[in-house]
Coordinates of C-alpha atoms and ligand atoms in Angstrom, one line a residue:
X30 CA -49.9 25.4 152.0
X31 CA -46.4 25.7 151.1
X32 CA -45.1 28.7 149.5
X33 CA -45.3 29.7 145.7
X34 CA -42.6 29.0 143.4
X35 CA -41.0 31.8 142.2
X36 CA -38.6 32.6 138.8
X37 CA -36.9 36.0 138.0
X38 CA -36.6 36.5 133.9
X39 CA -33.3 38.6 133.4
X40 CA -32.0 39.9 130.7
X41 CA -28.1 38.6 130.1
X42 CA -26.9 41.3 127.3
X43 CA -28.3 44.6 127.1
X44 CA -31.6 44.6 126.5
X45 CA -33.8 43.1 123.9
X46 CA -33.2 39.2 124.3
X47 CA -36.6 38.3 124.1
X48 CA -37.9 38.6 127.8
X49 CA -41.5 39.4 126.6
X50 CA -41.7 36.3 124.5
X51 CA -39.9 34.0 127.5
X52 CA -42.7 35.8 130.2
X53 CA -45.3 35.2 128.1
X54 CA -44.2 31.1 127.4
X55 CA -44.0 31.0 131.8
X56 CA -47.6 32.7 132.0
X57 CA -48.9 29.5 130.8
X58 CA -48.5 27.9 134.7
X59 CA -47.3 31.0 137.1
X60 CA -50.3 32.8 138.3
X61 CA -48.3 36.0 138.8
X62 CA -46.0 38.5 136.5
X63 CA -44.3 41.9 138.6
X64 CA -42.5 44.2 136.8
X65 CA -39.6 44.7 139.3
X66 CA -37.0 47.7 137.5
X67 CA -37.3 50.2 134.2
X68 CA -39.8 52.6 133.0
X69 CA -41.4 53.2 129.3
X70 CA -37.9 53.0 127.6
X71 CA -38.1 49.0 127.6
X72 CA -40.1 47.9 124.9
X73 CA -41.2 43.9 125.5
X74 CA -42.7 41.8 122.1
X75 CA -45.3 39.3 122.6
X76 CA -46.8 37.6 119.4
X77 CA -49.5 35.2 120.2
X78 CA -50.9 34.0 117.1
X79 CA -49.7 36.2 114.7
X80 CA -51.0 39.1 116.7
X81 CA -48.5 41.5 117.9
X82 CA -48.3 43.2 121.2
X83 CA -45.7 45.9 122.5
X84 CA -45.8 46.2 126.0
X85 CA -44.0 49.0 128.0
X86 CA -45.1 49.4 131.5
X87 CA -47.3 46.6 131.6
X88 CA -46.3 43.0 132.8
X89 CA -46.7 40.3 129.9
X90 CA -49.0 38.6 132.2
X91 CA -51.8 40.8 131.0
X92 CA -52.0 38.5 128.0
X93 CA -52.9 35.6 130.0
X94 CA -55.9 35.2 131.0
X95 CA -56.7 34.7 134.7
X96 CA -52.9 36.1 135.6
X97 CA -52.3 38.6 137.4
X98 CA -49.9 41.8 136.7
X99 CA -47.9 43.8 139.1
X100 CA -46.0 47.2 138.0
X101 CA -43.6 47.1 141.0
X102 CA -42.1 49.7 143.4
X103 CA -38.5 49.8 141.4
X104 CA -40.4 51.0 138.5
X105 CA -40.5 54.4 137.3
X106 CA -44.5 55.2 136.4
X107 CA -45.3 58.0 133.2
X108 CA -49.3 58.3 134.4
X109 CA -49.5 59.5 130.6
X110 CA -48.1 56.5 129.1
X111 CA -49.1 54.0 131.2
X112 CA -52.9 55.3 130.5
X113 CA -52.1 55.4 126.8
X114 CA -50.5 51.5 127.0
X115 CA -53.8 50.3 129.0
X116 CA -56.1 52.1 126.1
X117 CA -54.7 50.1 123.5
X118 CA -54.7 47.0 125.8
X119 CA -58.2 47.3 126.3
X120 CA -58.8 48.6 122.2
X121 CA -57.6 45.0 121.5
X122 CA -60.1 43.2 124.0
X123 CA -57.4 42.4 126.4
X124 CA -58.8 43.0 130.1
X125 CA -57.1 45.4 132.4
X126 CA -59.2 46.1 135.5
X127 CA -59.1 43.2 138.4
X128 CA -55.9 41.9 137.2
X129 CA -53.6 45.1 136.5
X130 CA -51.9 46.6 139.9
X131 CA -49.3 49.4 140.3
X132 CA -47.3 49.9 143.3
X133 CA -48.2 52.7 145.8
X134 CA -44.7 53.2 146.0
X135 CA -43.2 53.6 142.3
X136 CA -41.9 56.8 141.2
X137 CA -43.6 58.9 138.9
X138 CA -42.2 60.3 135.6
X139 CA -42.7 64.1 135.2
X140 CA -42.3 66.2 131.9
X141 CA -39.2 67.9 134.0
X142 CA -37.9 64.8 133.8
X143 CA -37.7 64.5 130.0
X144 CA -36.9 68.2 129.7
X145 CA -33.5 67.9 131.8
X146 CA -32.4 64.5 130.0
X147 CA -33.2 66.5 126.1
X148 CA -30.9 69.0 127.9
X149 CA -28.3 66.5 129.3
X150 CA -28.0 64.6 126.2
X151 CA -27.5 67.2 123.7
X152 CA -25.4 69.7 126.6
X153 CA -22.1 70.2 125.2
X154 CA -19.2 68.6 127.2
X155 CA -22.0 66.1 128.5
X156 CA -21.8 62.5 128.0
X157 CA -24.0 61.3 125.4
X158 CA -25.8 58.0 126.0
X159 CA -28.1 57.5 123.2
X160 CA -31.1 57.1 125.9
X161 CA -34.3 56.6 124.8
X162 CA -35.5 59.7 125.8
X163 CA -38.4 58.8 127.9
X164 CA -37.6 60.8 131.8
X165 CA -36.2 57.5 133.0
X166 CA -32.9 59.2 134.1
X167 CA -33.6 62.0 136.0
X168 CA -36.4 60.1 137.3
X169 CA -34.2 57.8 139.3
X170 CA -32.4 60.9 139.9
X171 CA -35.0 62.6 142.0
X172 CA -35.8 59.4 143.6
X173 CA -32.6 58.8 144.8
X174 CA -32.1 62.4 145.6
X175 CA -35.0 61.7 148.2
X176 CA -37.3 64.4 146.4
X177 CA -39.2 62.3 143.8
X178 CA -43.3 61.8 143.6
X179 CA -44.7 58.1 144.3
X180 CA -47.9 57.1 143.1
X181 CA -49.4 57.7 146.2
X182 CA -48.4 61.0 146.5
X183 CA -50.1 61.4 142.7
X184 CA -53.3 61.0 144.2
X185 CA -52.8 62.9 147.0
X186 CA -54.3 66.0 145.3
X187 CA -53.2 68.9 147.0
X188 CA -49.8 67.4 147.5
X189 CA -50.0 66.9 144.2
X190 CA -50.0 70.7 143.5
X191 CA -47.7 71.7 145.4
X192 CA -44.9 68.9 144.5
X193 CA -45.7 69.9 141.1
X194 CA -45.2 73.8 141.3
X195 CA -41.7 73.6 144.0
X196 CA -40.1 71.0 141.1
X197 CA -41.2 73.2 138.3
X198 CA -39.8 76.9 139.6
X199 CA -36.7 74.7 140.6
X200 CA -36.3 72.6 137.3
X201 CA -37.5 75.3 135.3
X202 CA -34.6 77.6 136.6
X203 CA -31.7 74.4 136.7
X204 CA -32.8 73.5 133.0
X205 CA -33.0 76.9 131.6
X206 CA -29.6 77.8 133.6
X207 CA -27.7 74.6 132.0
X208 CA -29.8 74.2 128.7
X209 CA -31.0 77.0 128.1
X210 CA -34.6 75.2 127.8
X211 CA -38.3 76.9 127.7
X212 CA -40.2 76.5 130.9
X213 CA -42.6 74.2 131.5
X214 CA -46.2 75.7 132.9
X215 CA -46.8 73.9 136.5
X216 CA -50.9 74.8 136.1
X217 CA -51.3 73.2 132.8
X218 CA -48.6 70.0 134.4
X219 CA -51.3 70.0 137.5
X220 CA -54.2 69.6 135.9
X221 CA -53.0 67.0 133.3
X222 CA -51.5 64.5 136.0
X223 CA -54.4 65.1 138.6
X224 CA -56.8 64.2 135.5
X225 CA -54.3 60.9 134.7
X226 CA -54.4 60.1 139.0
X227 CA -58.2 60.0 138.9
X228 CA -57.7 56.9 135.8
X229 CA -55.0 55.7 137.5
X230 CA -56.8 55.0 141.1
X231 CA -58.3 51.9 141.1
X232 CA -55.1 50.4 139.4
X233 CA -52.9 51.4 142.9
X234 CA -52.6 48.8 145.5
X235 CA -49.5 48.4 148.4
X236 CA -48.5 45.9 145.7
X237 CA -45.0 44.4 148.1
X238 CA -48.2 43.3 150.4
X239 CA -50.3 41.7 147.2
X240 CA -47.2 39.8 146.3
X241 CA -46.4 38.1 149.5
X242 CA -49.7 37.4 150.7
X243 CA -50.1 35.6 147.1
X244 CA -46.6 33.6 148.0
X245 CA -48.1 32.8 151.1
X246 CA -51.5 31.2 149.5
X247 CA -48.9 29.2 147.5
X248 CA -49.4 31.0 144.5
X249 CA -46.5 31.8 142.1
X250 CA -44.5 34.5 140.5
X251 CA -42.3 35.6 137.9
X252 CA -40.7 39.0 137.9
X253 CA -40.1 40.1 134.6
X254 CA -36.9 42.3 134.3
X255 CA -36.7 44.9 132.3
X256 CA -33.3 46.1 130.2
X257 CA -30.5 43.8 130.5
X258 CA -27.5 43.2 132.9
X259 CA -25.0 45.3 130.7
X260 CA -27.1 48.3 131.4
X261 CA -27.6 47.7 135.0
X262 CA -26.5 51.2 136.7
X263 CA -24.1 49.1 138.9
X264 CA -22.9 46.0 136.9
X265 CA -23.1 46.9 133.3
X266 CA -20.7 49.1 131.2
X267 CA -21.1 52.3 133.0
X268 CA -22.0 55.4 132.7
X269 CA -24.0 54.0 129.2
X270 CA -26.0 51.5 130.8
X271 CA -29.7 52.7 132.2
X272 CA -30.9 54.5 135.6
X273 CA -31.9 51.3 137.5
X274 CA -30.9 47.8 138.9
X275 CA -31.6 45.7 136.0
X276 CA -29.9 42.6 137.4
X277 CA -32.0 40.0 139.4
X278 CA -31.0 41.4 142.9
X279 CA -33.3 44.0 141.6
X280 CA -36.6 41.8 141.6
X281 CA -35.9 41.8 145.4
X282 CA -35.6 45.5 145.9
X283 CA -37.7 46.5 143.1
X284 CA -40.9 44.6 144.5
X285 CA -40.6 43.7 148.3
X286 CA -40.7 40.0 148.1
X287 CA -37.3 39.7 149.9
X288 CA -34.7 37.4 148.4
X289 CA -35.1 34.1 150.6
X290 CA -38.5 33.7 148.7
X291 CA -36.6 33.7 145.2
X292 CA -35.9 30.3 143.6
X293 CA -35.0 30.6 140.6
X294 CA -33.1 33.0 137.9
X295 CA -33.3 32.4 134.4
X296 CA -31.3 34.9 132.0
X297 CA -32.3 35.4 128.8
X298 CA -29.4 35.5 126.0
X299 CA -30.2 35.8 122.2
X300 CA -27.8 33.3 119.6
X301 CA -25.8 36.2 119.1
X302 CA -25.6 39.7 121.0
X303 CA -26.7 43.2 120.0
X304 CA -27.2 46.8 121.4
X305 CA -29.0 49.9 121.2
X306 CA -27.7 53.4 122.2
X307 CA -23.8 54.0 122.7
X308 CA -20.8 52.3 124.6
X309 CA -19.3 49.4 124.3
X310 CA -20.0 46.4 122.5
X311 CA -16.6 44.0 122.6
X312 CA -18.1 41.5 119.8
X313 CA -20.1 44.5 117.6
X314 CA -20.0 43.6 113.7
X315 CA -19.5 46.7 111.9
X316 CA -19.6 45.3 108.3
X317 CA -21.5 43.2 106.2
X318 CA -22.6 40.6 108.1
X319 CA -23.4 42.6 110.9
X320 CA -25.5 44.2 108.7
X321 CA -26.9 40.5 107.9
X322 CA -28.0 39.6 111.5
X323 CA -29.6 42.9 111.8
X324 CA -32.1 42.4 108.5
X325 CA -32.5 39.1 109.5
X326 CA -33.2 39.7 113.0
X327 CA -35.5 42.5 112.5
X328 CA -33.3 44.5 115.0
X329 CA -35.3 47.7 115.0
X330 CA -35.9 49.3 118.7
X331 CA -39.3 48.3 119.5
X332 CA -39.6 51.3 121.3
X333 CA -37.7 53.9 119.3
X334 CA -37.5 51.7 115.8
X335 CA -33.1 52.9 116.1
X336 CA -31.5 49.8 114.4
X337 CA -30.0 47.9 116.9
X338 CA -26.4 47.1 116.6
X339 CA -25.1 43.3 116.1
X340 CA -22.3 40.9 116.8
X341 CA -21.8 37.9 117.8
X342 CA -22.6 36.0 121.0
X343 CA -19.9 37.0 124.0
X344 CA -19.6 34.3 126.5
X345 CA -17.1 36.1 129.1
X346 CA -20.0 38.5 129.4
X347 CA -22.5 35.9 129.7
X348 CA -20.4 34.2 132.2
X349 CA -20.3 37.8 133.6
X350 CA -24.0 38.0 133.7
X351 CA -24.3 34.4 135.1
X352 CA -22.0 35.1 138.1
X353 CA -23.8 38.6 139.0
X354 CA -27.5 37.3 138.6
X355 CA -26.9 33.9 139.8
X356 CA -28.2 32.2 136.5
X357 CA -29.2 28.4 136.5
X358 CA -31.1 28.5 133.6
X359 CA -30.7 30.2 130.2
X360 CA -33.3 30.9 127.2
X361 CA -31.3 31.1 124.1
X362 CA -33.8 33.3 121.5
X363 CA -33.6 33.9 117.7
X364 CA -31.6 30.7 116.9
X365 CA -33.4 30.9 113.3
X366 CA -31.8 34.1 112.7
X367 CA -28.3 31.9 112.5
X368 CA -30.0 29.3 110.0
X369 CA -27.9 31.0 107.0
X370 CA -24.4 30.7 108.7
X371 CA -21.8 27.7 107.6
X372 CA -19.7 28.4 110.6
X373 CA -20.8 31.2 113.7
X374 CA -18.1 32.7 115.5
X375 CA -18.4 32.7 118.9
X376 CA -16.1 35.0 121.4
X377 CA -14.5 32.2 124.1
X378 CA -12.2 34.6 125.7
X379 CA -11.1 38.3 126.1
X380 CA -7.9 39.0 126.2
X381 CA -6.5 42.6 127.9
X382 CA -2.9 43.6 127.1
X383 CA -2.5 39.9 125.7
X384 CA -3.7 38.3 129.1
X385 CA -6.2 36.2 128.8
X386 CA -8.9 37.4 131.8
X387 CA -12.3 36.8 133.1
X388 CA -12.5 40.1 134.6
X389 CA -14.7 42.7 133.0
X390 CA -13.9 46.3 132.7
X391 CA -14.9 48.8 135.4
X392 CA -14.2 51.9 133.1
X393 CA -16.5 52.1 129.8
X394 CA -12.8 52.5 127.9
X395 CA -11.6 49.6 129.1
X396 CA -12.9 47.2 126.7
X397 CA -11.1 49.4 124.3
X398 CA -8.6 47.2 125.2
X399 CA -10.3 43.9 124.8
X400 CA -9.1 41.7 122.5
X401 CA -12.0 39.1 121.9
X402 CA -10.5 34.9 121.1
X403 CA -12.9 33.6 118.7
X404 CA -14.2 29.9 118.1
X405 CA -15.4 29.1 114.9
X406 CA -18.6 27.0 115.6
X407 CA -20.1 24.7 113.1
X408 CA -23.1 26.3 111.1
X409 CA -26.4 24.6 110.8
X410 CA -27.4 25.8 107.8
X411 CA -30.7 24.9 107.6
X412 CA -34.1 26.2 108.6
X413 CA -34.6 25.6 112.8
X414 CA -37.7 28.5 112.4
X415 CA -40.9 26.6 114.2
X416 CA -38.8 23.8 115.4
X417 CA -40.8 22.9 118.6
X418 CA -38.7 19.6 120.3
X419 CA -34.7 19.2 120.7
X420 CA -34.6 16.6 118.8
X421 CA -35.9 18.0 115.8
X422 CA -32.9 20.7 115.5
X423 CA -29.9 20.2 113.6
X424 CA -27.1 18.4 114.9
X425 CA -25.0 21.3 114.8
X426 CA -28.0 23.9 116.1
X427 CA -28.0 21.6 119.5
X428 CA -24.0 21.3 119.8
X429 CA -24.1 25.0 119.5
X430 CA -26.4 24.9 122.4
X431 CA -24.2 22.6 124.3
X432 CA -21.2 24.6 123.9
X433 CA -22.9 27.7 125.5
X434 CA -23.8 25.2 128.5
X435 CA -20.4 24.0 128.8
X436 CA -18.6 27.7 128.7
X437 CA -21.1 29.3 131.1
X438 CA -22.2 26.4 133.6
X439 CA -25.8 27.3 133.0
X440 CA -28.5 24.6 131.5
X441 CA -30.4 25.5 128.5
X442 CA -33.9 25.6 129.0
X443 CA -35.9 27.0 126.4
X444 CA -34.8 27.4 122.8
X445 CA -36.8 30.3 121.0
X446 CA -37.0 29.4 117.0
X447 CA -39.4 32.2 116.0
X448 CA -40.9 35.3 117.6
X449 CA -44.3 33.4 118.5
X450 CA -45.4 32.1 121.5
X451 CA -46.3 28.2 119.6
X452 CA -42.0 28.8 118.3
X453 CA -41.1 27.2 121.3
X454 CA -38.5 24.4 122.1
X455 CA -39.1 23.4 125.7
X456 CA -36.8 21.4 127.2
X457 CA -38.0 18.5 129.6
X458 CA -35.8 18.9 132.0
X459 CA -36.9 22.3 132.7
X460 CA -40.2 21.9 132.3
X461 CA -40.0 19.3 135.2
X462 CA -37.8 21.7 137.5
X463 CA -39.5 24.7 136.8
X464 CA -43.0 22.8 137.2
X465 CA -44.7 23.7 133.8
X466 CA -46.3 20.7 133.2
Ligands
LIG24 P1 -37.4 42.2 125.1 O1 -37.2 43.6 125.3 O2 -36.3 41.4 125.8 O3 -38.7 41.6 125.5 O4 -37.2 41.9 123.6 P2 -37.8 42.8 122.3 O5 -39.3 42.4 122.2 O6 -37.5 44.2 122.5 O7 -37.0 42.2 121.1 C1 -37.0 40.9 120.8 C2 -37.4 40.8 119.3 O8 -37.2 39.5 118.8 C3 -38.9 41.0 119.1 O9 -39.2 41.6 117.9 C4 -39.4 39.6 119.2 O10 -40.7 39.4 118.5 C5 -38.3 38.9 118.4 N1 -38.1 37.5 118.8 C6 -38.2 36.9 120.0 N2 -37.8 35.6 120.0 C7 -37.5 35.4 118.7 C8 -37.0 34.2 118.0 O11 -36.7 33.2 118.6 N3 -36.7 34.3 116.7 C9 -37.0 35.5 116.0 N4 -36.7 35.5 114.7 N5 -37.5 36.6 116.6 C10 -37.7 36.5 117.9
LIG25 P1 -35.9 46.2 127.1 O1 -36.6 45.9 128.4 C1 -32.5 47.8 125.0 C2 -30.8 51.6 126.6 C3 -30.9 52.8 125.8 C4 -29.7 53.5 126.2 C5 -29.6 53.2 127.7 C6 -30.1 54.3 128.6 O2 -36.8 46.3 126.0 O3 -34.8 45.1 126.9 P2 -32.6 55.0 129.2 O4 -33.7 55.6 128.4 O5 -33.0 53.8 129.9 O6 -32.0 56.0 130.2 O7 -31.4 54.7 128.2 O8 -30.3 52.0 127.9 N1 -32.1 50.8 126.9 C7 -32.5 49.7 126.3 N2 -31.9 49.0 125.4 N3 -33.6 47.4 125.6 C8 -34.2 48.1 126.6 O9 -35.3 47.6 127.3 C9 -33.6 49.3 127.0 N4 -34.0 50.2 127.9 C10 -33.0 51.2 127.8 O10 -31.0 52.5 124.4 O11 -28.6 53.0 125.5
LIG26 MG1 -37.1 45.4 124.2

């Protein structure tokens, strides 16, 4: 049998583009979803019938079915959360066990680990980042630092113990030294977490081993990324960006299906652009229409319900994002949050000390010195909410489309006119390549 097909969902901004809802639409024929990057700070929004699901740790494929969902080894694990997410799952009748798996290998999220990133973030002299204070951070940190806890090493009871009391005496000593923070008690720590390993047992499989044996038997896979390329701790606007590789190359590393057996990336890319947390944000709308996208967009963190910041869509970074994560396809979501617009600026080109360039900054206050070349696109202005074929949107809605196909070389492929899963535009052409018929 000839080997699965395979399609990585990335987001191209930072965060927030709609990769739940995208997942969820690709469930319908890939028999597989694996989380590949991220922790509990990405928040993903599935609404399937007007019923509303916020998935953290948990791969949208949980939604579907008869799929199956992978938390992979590039993921960072709270037991404590991820037991919390899987009691609401099952609360709303959504089955968990046979079809849920978490990688022996991912990296466990500590309280430590939230008590040295309160620290870091509010430290004086410290960069602030705006994270979403979750442990995903110092996390990454240990694991890195070659002296983190993997899920295996959770159940592992008496390791288990005495990981938990070393990292205590040292963080306790590191955070109260630098923070001057109240110690954290490694007996009451112990018995929570080996409580949590006990749930979390019969979820743990060598998960790299699941996934390629299921390539193998020809099924197929989409890795859901979490975050979005600008926060990608290599490729996005460093240091505020997040603690892992966000960009496709990540699905690789982040899940141990190597990257011959990848086909496809599709980036995900909302009409317009917006941000949580600080740094830079070269198309950010600080006034009134800003404020406009952001009531009409609903753009509230899912996660931490901060209002997100807006502006308009930036297509040297999403040519940026194409080159880096090798996009073929894009998803362009929330195209009913433009419907009120008579014209939509779009940013064509930066400019740096009046050069035009397609580089993108290496230093965070470098795009201080971006001066973004808008295009004044034609507006719609009309309702495109529940449009469901191309044809049916507005002439203007699908040469709006066509001009973000021209400018980054990437097809369109889905067009998302409404949060739920039936607010769908699929485009043939993609449906035929990507084999969702
Ligand atoms: P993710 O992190 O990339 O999965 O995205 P989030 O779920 O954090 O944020 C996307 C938000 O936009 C969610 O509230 C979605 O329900 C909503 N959404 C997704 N697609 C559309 C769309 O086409 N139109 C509108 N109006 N909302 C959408
Ligand atoms: P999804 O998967 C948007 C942002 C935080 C902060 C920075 C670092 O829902 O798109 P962290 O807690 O990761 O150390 O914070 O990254 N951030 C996100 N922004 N969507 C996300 O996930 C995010 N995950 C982290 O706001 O600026
Ligand atoms: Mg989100």
């Amino acid at each position: 049998m000839s080997r699965g097909r395979t399609a990585v969902i990335v987001g191209a901004q930072w965060g927030d583009e709609g990769k739940g809802k995208v997942v969820d639409v690709l469930t319908r024929t890939f028999s597989i979803v694996a989380r590949y990057a991220g922790g509990h700070n990405a928040g993903h929004t599935v609404i399937i019938d007007g019923k509303k699901f916020i998935l953290q740790l948990v791969p949208g494929g949980i939604l579907r079915p008869g799929c199956i969902s992978v938390v992979g080894n590039g993921v960072v694990i709270d037991p404590l959360a991820f037991l919390k997410e899987v009691a609401s799952l099952r609360a709303a009748g959504v089955k968990v066990d046979g079809n849920l798996f978490v990688s022996n290998r991912a990296q466990i999220i500590l309280p430590y680990h939230r008590m040295m990133e309160l620290g870091s973030e509010n430290a004086p002299g410290r960069v602030k980042i705006g994270t979403t204070s979750r442990g995903i951070g110092p996390s990454y940190e240990d694991k890195m630092g070659r002296r983190g806890l993997r899920v295996a090493d959770l159940l592992d009871t008496p390791l288990l113990r005495t990981h938990i009391e070393n990292a205590c005496r040292e963080k306790n000593m590191i955070a109260h030294a630098l923070f001057n923070s109240d110690p954290l008690d490694a007996d009451q720590m112990f018995r929570e977490y080996s409580a949590a390993a006990e749930q979390i047992a019969s979820f743990v499989r060598d998960t790299a081993l699941l996934l390629n044996r299921a390539l193998a038997d020809g099924k197929s896979i989409v890795f859901e990324g979490a975050q979005g390329t600008m926060l990608d701790i290599d490729h996005g606007t460093y240091p505020f960006v997040t603690s892992s590789s966000a960009t496709s190359g990540g699905a690789s590393t982040g899940t141990g299906v190597p990257p011959t057996s990848i086909n496809t990336v599709i980036g995900i890319t909302k009409a317009y652009c917006t941000r949580v947390g600080s740094g830079p944000f070269p198309t950010e709308l600080t006034d009134a229409q800003g404020e406009e996208l952001r009531k009409r967009g609903h753009e509230y963190g899912a996660v931490t319900g901060r209002p997100r910041r807006t502006g308009w869509l930036d297509l040297p970074l999403l040519r940026y994002a194409g080159m880096i994560n090798g996009i073929s396809w894009l998803v362009v979501t929330k195209l009913d949050v433009l419907d009120h617009l008579a014209e939509i600026p779009v940013c064509v080109r930066y400019k740096i000390d009046g050069k035009e360039t397609e580089e993108v900054p290496a230093q965070a206050c470098g795009y201080e010195r971006i001066e973004c070349v808008y295009r004044n696109m034609p507006g719609w202005a009309s309702p495109t909410r529940n449009v469901r074929t191309v044809e049916a949107l507005p002439k203007a809605a699908r040469e709006y489309l066509a001009f973000i196909e021209q400018e980054t070389g990437a097809r369109v492929g889905i067009i998302s006119t409404g949060p739920d899963r039936e607010q769908t535009v699929l485009v043939p052409e993609f449906v035929s390549a990507l084999g969702l018929n």
